[in-house]
Amino acid sequence: MTTPGSGPRAAGAVALLAAAALSAARLGAAVTGLPEDHRTLTRSTSYASMEELLRSVDGKGPITVSVEATTAQGRKVFVVHAAASASPPFRILLYAQQHGDEVSGKDALLFLLRGIARDPSRLPEGVDLWVLPMVNPDGAEAGTRKNAAGADLNRDHATLFQPETAALHRVARRVRPHLAVDAHEFGRDPEEWTRKGWEKWPDVTMDGLNNPHFDQERIAAARRWVEEAGAAVERAGHRFLRYWVGGAPPDDEQRHSAPDPDGGLNGIGAYGGLSFIVEAAVRHHAAAPQADLGKRVDAYLVLFRRLLEGGGRRAEDLAVVERARKLPLPAFLPSDALWVNPGGTVTRFPAVEVATGRVVRVPTANLMTQIAVKRSVATPLGYAVDPAAAPELAGLLERHGLPFEEVAAPRAVTAETCTLLRVEEEFDDVYSRYGGRTIVKRGEARAMELPAGSLWVPLEGEGALRAAILLEPTAMYGLWQYPRLKALVRSDGTIPVRRVVAVPAVPAPGASR
C-alpha cells in the first residue's frame, strides 16, 4: 500500500524536479557568465561568453541555436529560435548590437533566453521567437561602432554589402516577422548638452517604422505599441521618451527616427511587419560607463517581455500586418520627404541638470513632429537595369531576395531615363538632413529597346514595395550615394536603372498582327 506523496510515481516526480533544478543550476552564473540578478550586471557579455551561454541553452526547452553567417574575422552570427506551439504563430524578431559598442540590448536578450531555457512557460503561447543577440561580433570584440570592414551596419540595409546585415535580412525573409526590434544605445551626456549643464532625461527611447512608403495603418499600430511599451517601462521605474535625435533644445533641431531604408528600423520594416528601434541611455563620459548596465538591461527586459506578452492586441496586430502584405502599390511613390513641425508646435523638452539632478522642461518649437512628403513620382510597371550594371545589381537583388529576369532578346518598352546631377555629401543645415542626397533629373518617357543582358524587375507580388524602395532612381537617398554603385553611373550622368512605364502587349498565339 502506498500513501499520498509516496511510492514509485512520487519518487519519479521528485527525481524530475531534482533534474530540473540541476538543469537550472547548470544555466547559472558559473556556466553562462551572467549573474542571477540582471540588475547587478556591471560588465557586458563578451563574444566568447555569449557563445558559451548559447551552447548551454541549445536544446533546452523550446530553444535551438544555429549559425547564420561568419564575419570577416571568423566569428559567428548566431540565430536563436524559441517557439511556443499555437496556430497561427506570431513571429517576433529581436536583434541587437549592430553597433559593437552598444551592449545592453544584447545582454538583455541573453537574460531573456536563459530565462526561457530555465522555464519555457516564460515564452507566451503562440509566440515564435527569433533572436540575433550580437549582429556585429567583430565590432563587439573591438568595442567599436563599425564592423571589421569599417562599415556602419545600421547604414547597410539598402546595399547589404556586409555579411552581417545580409545574414539579418536572410533571417527576416525566412521568418517574415510580424514584429521586429532593433536594440541600440544612445549617449546621455553629449558635449552640446553638458555645455548647458544638462544631460538627456530618458533612460530608454523607442520609435516605430515611419518610411513614407509604408501604409498608415501599420505606422499607427507601431505608434500605439510605442505608447504601450513606454507605459510599461515607466511603471517599472524607468524614464521613457519617444525616440529622438538631434541637438540640445531650444535652438537645435530634434526629430524622431530617420525614415531612410538603410537602417534596420525601416529596412526590416519593409518586409511588412511592425518594426521598432529601441535605445537605452549610457553615460559615455562617466568614469565607469557600465556601472548602470544592469539598469539598462532591466529597462530592455521590461520592454521585451511586454512585446512578447502582446498587450491583448495580438490578433489585431496580426491582422494589420497581413493586410499590409497584401496591399497593392500606390499610384505614386514618395521620392523626397523630411521632418517638419506643422504650425510650430511648442514642446516642453525634458533635460536633467547635472549639478542638482533637477528635471527642467525647456520650451522649444524645434522638435519636428511629422514627416512631410515633398515630392512623389508615378509608380512605374517596373525597372530595367542596363547590361553593364547587371552583374552588380543582380547581386544586390539576390541579397534582397527580389525576383528579376535576365532579358534574353531585345525587348521594346516605354521608359524614362534619369540623370544623376550630383551627390550632396555635406550635412544639409537648412533642412537638417544627412549627406548622401542624390539630385536627379527625370527624363521624358520614350519608346526604347532593352538590349539583351538587361535585367527586368517587375513591381509585382509581395516584394514589389521593397523593389521600388530599393531601385527608384529619383529617390533623394538612392543607391547612387554609395561609391561602389555610383561607379555604375555613366560619365554623362545616365543612371543605369530605367523607369519602365509601358510594355507592348504580347499577341496571343494565333492572333493576327
XYZ file of C-alpha atoms in Angstrom:
513
model
C 0.000 0.000 0.000
C 1.147 3.472 -0.751
C 0.151 6.732 0.827
C -0.363 10.034 -0.996
C 3.011 11.533 -1.814
C 4.924 8.241 -1.660
C 5.672 5.311 -3.938
C 7.309 4.994 -7.358
C 5.290 7.739 -9.072
C 6.075 10.293 -6.372
C 9.706 9.230 -6.356
C 9.800 9.769 -10.118
C 8.325 13.230 -9.710
C 10.959 14.067 -7.119
C 13.647 12.837 -9.493
C 12.266 15.009 -12.287
C 12.219 18.053 -10.018
C 15.784 17.340 -8.974
C 16.830 17.045 -12.612
C 15.100 20.331 -13.421
C 16.856 22.017 -10.527
C 20.186 20.623 -11.701
C 19.498 21.823 -15.242
C 18.684 25.307 -13.943
C 21.849 25.295 -11.883
C 23.832 24.426 -14.991
C 22.369 27.531 -16.600
C 23.501 29.660 -13.693
C 26.224 32.258 -13.429
C 29.078 29.745 -13.269
C 28.302 28.406 -16.742
C 26.769 31.383 -18.521
C 28.773 34.229 -17.040
C 25.517 36.028 -16.237
C 24.685 36.901 -12.626
C 21.438 35.561 -11.227
C 20.027 39.085 -10.904
C 20.380 41.014 -14.147
C 20.180 44.289 -12.231
C 23.628 43.616 -10.741
C 25.327 43.381 -14.140
C 28.249 45.821 -14.497
C 30.199 44.160 -17.297
C 28.826 43.269 -20.696
C 28.946 39.707 -22.003
C 31.852 39.006 -24.341
C 31.535 37.098 -27.596
C 33.164 34.020 -26.044
C 30.861 34.105 -23.010
C 27.836 34.589 -25.247
C 28.856 31.598 -27.356
C 29.218 29.514 -24.186
C 25.792 30.592 -22.966
C 24.158 29.827 -26.306
C 25.670 26.354 -26.317
C 24.346 25.820 -22.802
C 20.763 26.727 -23.775
C 20.736 24.975 -27.162
C 18.190 22.166 -26.964
C 16.823 23.325 -23.597
C 13.040 23.579 -23.704
C 11.947 25.242 -26.943
C 15.378 26.715 -27.803
C 17.592 25.864 -30.759
C 20.730 27.747 -31.786
C 22.212 27.948 -35.285
C 24.848 29.936 -37.156
C 23.654 32.198 -39.964
C 26.943 33.749 -41.110
C 30.637 34.148 -40.418
C 32.237 37.583 -40.149
C 35.405 38.859 -41.807
C 37.356 37.891 -38.682
C 35.821 34.421 -38.459
C 33.257 34.984 -35.709
C 29.765 33.520 -35.918
C 26.493 35.405 -36.236
C 24.158 33.271 -34.117
C 20.407 32.876 -34.534
C 18.330 31.583 -31.629
C 14.838 30.169 -32.184
C 12.261 29.502 -29.483
C 8.683 28.556 -30.298
C 5.596 28.025 -28.146
C 3.001 25.989 -30.027
C -0.142 27.641 -31.311
C -1.717 28.462 -34.622
C -1.326 30.897 -36.178
C 2.039 31.752 -34.611
C 3.031 35.356 -34.016
C 6.604 35.714 -35.227
C 8.898 38.101 -33.354
C 12.458 39.015 -34.385
C 14.726 40.682 -31.806
C 18.243 41.719 -32.790
C 20.962 43.688 -31.038
C 24.493 45.053 -31.227
C 24.529 46.143 -34.841
C 26.829 48.749 -33.314
C 29.524 46.841 -31.477
C 29.886 49.385 -28.676
C 26.158 49.387 -27.787
C 25.764 46.466 -25.431
C 22.704 46.469 -23.172
C 20.220 45.117 -25.736
C 22.463 42.090 -26.295
C 22.805 41.442 -22.570
C 19.047 41.743 -22.069
C 18.408 39.216 -24.838
C 20.800 36.741 -23.231
C 18.990 37.038 -19.887
C 15.686 36.618 -21.743
C 16.907 33.435 -23.438
C 18.356 31.996 -20.248
C 15.026 32.586 -18.519
C 13.124 30.766 -21.274
C 15.595 27.855 -21.184
C 15.036 27.502 -17.446
C 11.276 27.939 -17.612
C 9.700 27.530 -21.074
C 6.404 28.930 -19.756
C 8.073 32.356 -19.889
C 7.593 32.231 -23.649
C 3.914 33.079 -24.189
C 1.738 30.630 -26.074
C 1.709 31.289 -29.791
C 4.957 33.276 -29.927
C 7.547 32.162 -32.467
C 10.659 33.988 -31.249
C 13.825 34.586 -33.271
C 16.839 36.331 -31.742
C 20.149 37.601 -33.123
C 21.787 38.785 -29.903
C 25.021 40.048 -31.491
C 24.766 41.089 -35.132
C 28.252 42.648 -35.140
C 30.586 40.344 -33.176
C 33.775 41.817 -34.670
C 32.772 45.321 -33.610
C 31.665 43.989 -30.234
C 35.066 42.468 -29.548
C 36.857 45.636 -30.696
C 34.469 47.916 -28.793
C 33.704 49.858 -31.975
C 30.511 51.039 -33.623
C 31.559 49.646 -37.010
C 32.418 46.125 -38.115
C 35.851 44.823 -39.106
C 35.442 46.292 -42.608
C 34.829 49.750 -41.146
C 31.146 49.694 -42.117
C 28.268 51.014 -40.032
C 25.857 48.085 -40.251
C 22.874 50.295 -39.492
C 23.584 52.168 -42.737
C 23.925 48.986 -44.808
C 20.327 47.762 -45.048
C 19.885 49.079 -48.594
C 23.092 47.692 -50.089
C 23.641 44.636 -47.840
C 27.330 44.709 -48.701
C 28.269 43.362 -45.269
C 27.855 39.671 -44.329
C 26.254 40.589 -41.003
C 23.404 42.662 -42.457
C 22.933 40.232 -45.342
C 22.521 37.478 -42.734
C 19.963 39.506 -40.780
C 17.906 40.028 -43.933
C 18.050 36.342 -44.847
C 16.582 35.562 -41.447
C 13.923 38.254 -41.897
C 12.878 36.814 -45.254
C 12.619 33.285 -43.854
C 10.829 34.310 -40.679
C 8.649 37.102 -42.120
C 8.311 38.624 -38.637
C 5.088 40.226 -37.552
C 7.114 42.328 -35.117
C 10.829 43.203 -35.027
C 13.006 45.219 -32.628
C 16.436 46.717 -33.305
C 18.269 47.318 -29.984
C 20.755 50.191 -29.561
C 22.149 52.688 -27.035
C 22.485 56.474 -27.079
C 24.775 58.858 -25.243
C 23.176 60.592 -22.290
C 25.996 63.127 -21.948
C 26.999 64.570 -25.351
C 29.047 67.753 -25.300
C 26.304 70.036 -26.645
C 24.171 69.064 -23.640
C 26.841 69.128 -20.945
C 27.922 72.621 -22.072
C 24.494 73.755 -20.897
C 24.896 71.846 -17.634
C 22.395 69.189 -18.752
C 22.215 65.541 -19.646
C 19.475 63.761 -21.547
C 16.449 62.811 -19.463
C 15.127 59.401 -20.644
C 16.505 56.024 -19.629
C 15.127 54.386 -22.750
C 13.585 55.566 -26.022
C 11.598 53.777 -28.714
C 10.043 54.553 -32.077
C 8.161 52.681 -34.770
C 8.687 52.344 -38.505
C 7.985 55.546 -40.425
C 9.148 55.322 -44.031
C 6.611 57.260 -46.158
C 6.196 54.254 -48.474
C 4.576 52.295 -45.636
C 0.820 52.180 -45.065
C -0.604 54.437 -42.383
C -2.457 51.631 -40.588
C 0.803 49.820 -39.890
C 2.588 53.023 -38.857
C -0.277 53.812 -36.452
C -0.193 50.287 -34.985
C 3.523 50.678 -34.319
C 2.977 54.061 -32.667
C 0.372 52.522 -30.338
C 2.993 49.989 -29.294
C 5.484 52.768 -28.582
C 2.967 54.286 -26.168
C 2.027 50.920 -24.618
C 5.610 49.736 -24.155
C 6.626 53.143 -22.851
C 3.932 53.000 -20.182
C 5.167 49.555 -19.074
C 8.755 50.812 -18.871
C 7.684 53.807 -16.788
C 5.688 51.608 -14.409
C 8.919 49.679 -13.814
C 10.657 52.888 -12.729
C 12.462 53.866 -15.936
C 12.073 57.219 -17.673
C 10.734 56.831 -21.203
C 10.506 59.141 -24.186
C 9.698 58.544 -27.807
C 12.980 58.098 -29.674
C 14.571 61.266 -30.994
C 17.906 62.519 -32.286
C 19.348 65.987 -32.697
C 20.958 68.736 -30.694
C 20.036 70.415 -27.437
C 16.874 72.499 -27.041
C 15.692 75.158 -27.561
C 17.723 76.249 -30.596
C 18.905 72.992 -32.162
C 16.570 70.765 -34.139
C 15.315 67.465 -32.754
C 13.341 64.869 -34.690
C 12.172 61.318 -34.336
C 13.808 58.369 -36.096
C 15.072 58.666 -39.660
C 12.692 57.349 -42.349
C 15.546 56.067 -44.504
C 15.514 52.395 -45.599
C 19.260 51.932 -44.985
C 18.693 51.380 -41.241
C 17.230 48.350 -39.521
C 14.042 50.116 -38.395
C 12.700 50.634 -41.911
C 14.921 48.125 -43.712
C 13.370 45.251 -41.750
C 10.040 47.096 -41.678
C 9.957 46.793 -45.470
C 9.087 43.091 -45.039
C 5.631 44.171 -43.930
C 5.670 43.727 -40.145
C 5.703 46.133 -37.226
C 9.270 47.326 -36.724
C 10.877 49.288 -33.889
C 14.112 50.853 -32.751
C 14.874 50.953 -29.021
C 17.793 52.775 -27.404
C 18.936 52.761 -23.774
C 20.882 55.685 -22.291
C 24.560 55.362 -21.358
C 26.913 57.970 -19.888
C 29.850 57.693 -22.257
C 31.970 60.208 -20.345
C 31.406 58.724 -16.894
C 34.322 57.162 -15.039
C 32.533 53.789 -15.235
C 30.061 53.842 -18.159
C 28.846 50.309 -17.395
C 28.122 50.964 -13.718
C 24.400 51.203 -14.531
C 24.383 48.438 -17.154
C 22.017 46.376 -15.010
C 19.516 49.232 -15.003
C 19.635 49.491 -18.788
C 19.205 45.726 -19.103
C 16.216 45.881 -16.763
C 14.522 48.518 -18.927
C 15.101 46.381 -22.004
C 13.739 43.250 -20.330
C 10.574 45.059 -19.261
C 10.051 46.186 -22.836
C 10.888 42.836 -24.451
C 8.567 40.942 -22.114
C 5.738 43.364 -22.790
C 6.125 42.856 -26.514
C 6.183 39.073 -26.067
C 3.007 39.193 -23.974
C 1.187 41.066 -26.722
C -0.749 43.559 -24.624
C -4.058 41.977 -25.624
C -3.619 43.137 -29.229
C -2.032 40.080 -30.821
C -4.924 39.312 -33.188
C -5.236 42.977 -34.126
C -1.518 43.279 -34.891
C -1.581 40.065 -36.906
C -4.472 41.378 -38.999
C -2.739 44.727 -39.597
C 0.408 43.007 -40.843
C -1.409 40.525 -43.071
C -3.419 43.360 -44.654
C -0.240 45.372 -45.232
C 1.414 42.466 -47.029
C -1.476 42.238 -49.492
C -1.708 45.930 -50.347
C -1.073 46.927 -53.965
C 1.467 49.614 -54.648
C 0.056 53.152 -54.530
C -0.272 55.248 -57.682
C 2.639 57.433 -56.577
C 5.920 56.709 -54.811
C 7.380 59.308 -52.428
C 10.871 60.249 -53.596
C 11.676 63.018 -51.109
C 10.481 63.535 -47.534
C 11.652 65.431 -44.478
C 10.747 66.029 -40.849
C 8.679 69.166 -40.149
C 6.805 70.814 -37.287
C 3.495 71.992 -38.788
C 2.239 75.107 -37.055
C 5.395 75.450 -34.972
C 4.064 73.390 -32.061
C 5.902 74.184 -28.829
C 7.150 71.186 -26.829
C 8.462 71.311 -23.274
C 11.533 69.152 -23.795
C 12.900 67.434 -20.664
C 16.523 67.628 -19.544
C 18.329 66.897 -16.282
C 20.519 69.466 -14.531
C 23.763 67.611 -13.870
C 24.645 69.641 -10.772
C 21.310 69.208 -8.995
C 19.559 66.257 -10.663
C 16.556 68.535 -11.167
C 14.399 67.942 -14.232
C 13.933 71.052 -16.366
C 11.482 71.297 -19.239
C 12.771 73.543 -21.978
C 10.187 75.128 -24.320
C 11.157 74.565 -27.948
C 9.442 74.769 -31.322
C 12.287 72.882 -32.985
C 11.085 69.342 -32.282
C 9.940 68.067 -35.658
C 6.754 66.082 -35.196
C 5.703 64.824 -38.637
C 7.219 63.518 -41.853
C 6.154 65.540 -44.886
C 6.407 64.150 -48.410
C 7.941 66.862 -50.570
C 7.939 65.078 -53.925
C 6.433 61.934 -55.455
C 6.662 60.164 -58.800
C 4.149 57.991 -60.619
C 4.644 54.312 -59.851
C 6.194 52.524 -62.852
C 5.459 48.990 -64.010
C 8.989 48.024 -63.084
C 12.647 48.836 -63.577
C 15.123 47.903 -66.292
C 18.825 47.604 -65.493
C 21.384 48.259 -68.243
C 23.574 45.256 -69.172
C 26.791 46.928 -67.974
C 25.327 47.317 -64.475
C 23.528 43.970 -64.472
C 26.150 41.869 -62.635
C 26.421 44.295 -59.700
C 22.694 44.949 -59.408
C 21.784 41.282 -59.877
C 23.899 40.595 -56.801
C 22.079 43.361 -54.939
C 18.678 41.954 -55.894
C 19.751 38.455 -54.877
C 20.902 39.710 -51.471
C 17.434 41.188 -51.034
C 15.672 38.074 -52.304
C 13.959 40.066 -55.070
C 12.988 38.326 -58.327
C 14.231 39.560 -61.682
C 14.525 38.341 -65.258
C 17.615 38.492 -67.434
C 16.398 39.671 -70.823
C 17.469 37.122 -73.429
C 16.489 39.089 -76.552
C 15.881 42.787 -77.244
C 12.570 43.947 -75.786
C 10.512 47.012 -76.658
C 9.351 49.177 -73.748
C 8.444 52.738 -72.926
C 10.730 54.018 -70.210
C 12.129 57.092 -68.510
C 15.870 57.647 -68.286
C 17.125 59.566 -65.247
C 20.324 61.586 -64.917
C 22.373 61.965 -61.748
C 23.292 65.643 -61.488
C 25.288 65.395 -58.266
C 25.559 63.745 -54.875
C 25.476 66.208 -51.976
C 27.778 64.739 -49.345
C 27.579 67.546 -46.781
C 25.030 67.798 -43.986
C 22.100 69.991 -45.043
C 21.988 72.824 -42.495
C 18.775 74.244 -43.963
C 16.641 71.124 -43.520
C 18.896 69.240 -41.061
C 19.365 66.277 -43.389
C 22.222 63.834 -43.715
C 24.671 63.881 -46.579
C 24.261 61.429 -49.436
C 21.426 63.263 -51.181
C 21.199 62.236 -54.840
C 19.994 65.093 -57.048
C 18.401 63.510 -60.110
C 16.766 64.832 -63.291
C 13.922 62.686 -64.571
C 13.664 62.313 -68.348
C 10.608 62.070 -70.573
C 9.107 58.666 -71.264
C 10.039 57.378 -74.704
C 9.950 54.165 -76.668
C 13.196 52.214 -76.492
C 14.569 48.735 -76.794
C 16.094 46.956 -73.825
C 19.197 45.149 -75.074
C 19.810 41.507 -74.333
C 21.529 41.145 -70.987
C 19.361 43.795 -69.337
C 17.552 42.928 -66.128
C 13.790 43.308 -65.858
C 12.446 43.852 -62.332
C 8.624 43.936 -62.369
C 6.819 45.591 -59.482
C 4.697 42.562 -58.686
C 3.972 40.421 -55.647
C 4.882 40.949 -52.019
C 8.387 42.138 -52.888
C 7.133 44.985 -55.093
C 7.363 47.617 -52.371
C 10.894 46.583 -51.413
C 11.961 46.675 -55.071
C 10.504 50.159 -55.503
C 12.183 51.480 -52.356
C 15.493 49.962 -53.441
C 15.626 50.794 -57.157
C 13.647 54.013 -57.673
C 16.242 56.236 -59.414
C 14.637 59.542 -58.381
C 14.829 58.812 -54.638
C 16.575 61.574 -52.689
C 18.611 58.962 -50.798
C 19.023 56.438 -53.589
C 21.596 53.811 -54.457
C 23.873 56.289 -56.199
C 25.052 57.832 -52.933
C 27.207 54.728 -52.392
C 30.593 54.928 -54.209
C 30.523 51.297 -55.342
C 27.136 51.816 -57.026
C 27.792 55.383 -58.149
C 30.616 53.912 -60.243
C 27.911 52.282 -62.396
C 26.567 55.694 -63.472
C 27.747 56.670 -66.959
C 30.129 59.577 -67.461
C 27.225 61.713 -68.745
C 25.267 61.028 -65.538
C 22.883 58.437 -67.010
C 21.611 56.199 -64.225
C 21.650 52.518 -65.284
C 18.164 51.856 -63.863
C 15.261 52.980 -66.057
C 11.651 53.515 -65.018
C 9.547 51.321 -67.318
C 6.066 52.814 -67.707
C 4.648 50.697 -70.553
C 5.303 47.333 -72.169
C 3.671 46.469 -75.514
C 1.081 43.748 -75.230
C 2.255 40.360 -76.468
C -0.202 38.987 -79.057
C -1.883 35.741 -78.106
C -0.767 32.674 -80.097
C -2.511 32.668 -83.458
C -3.719 36.254 -83.149
C -3.492 38.474 -86.242
C -0.812 41.135 -86.198
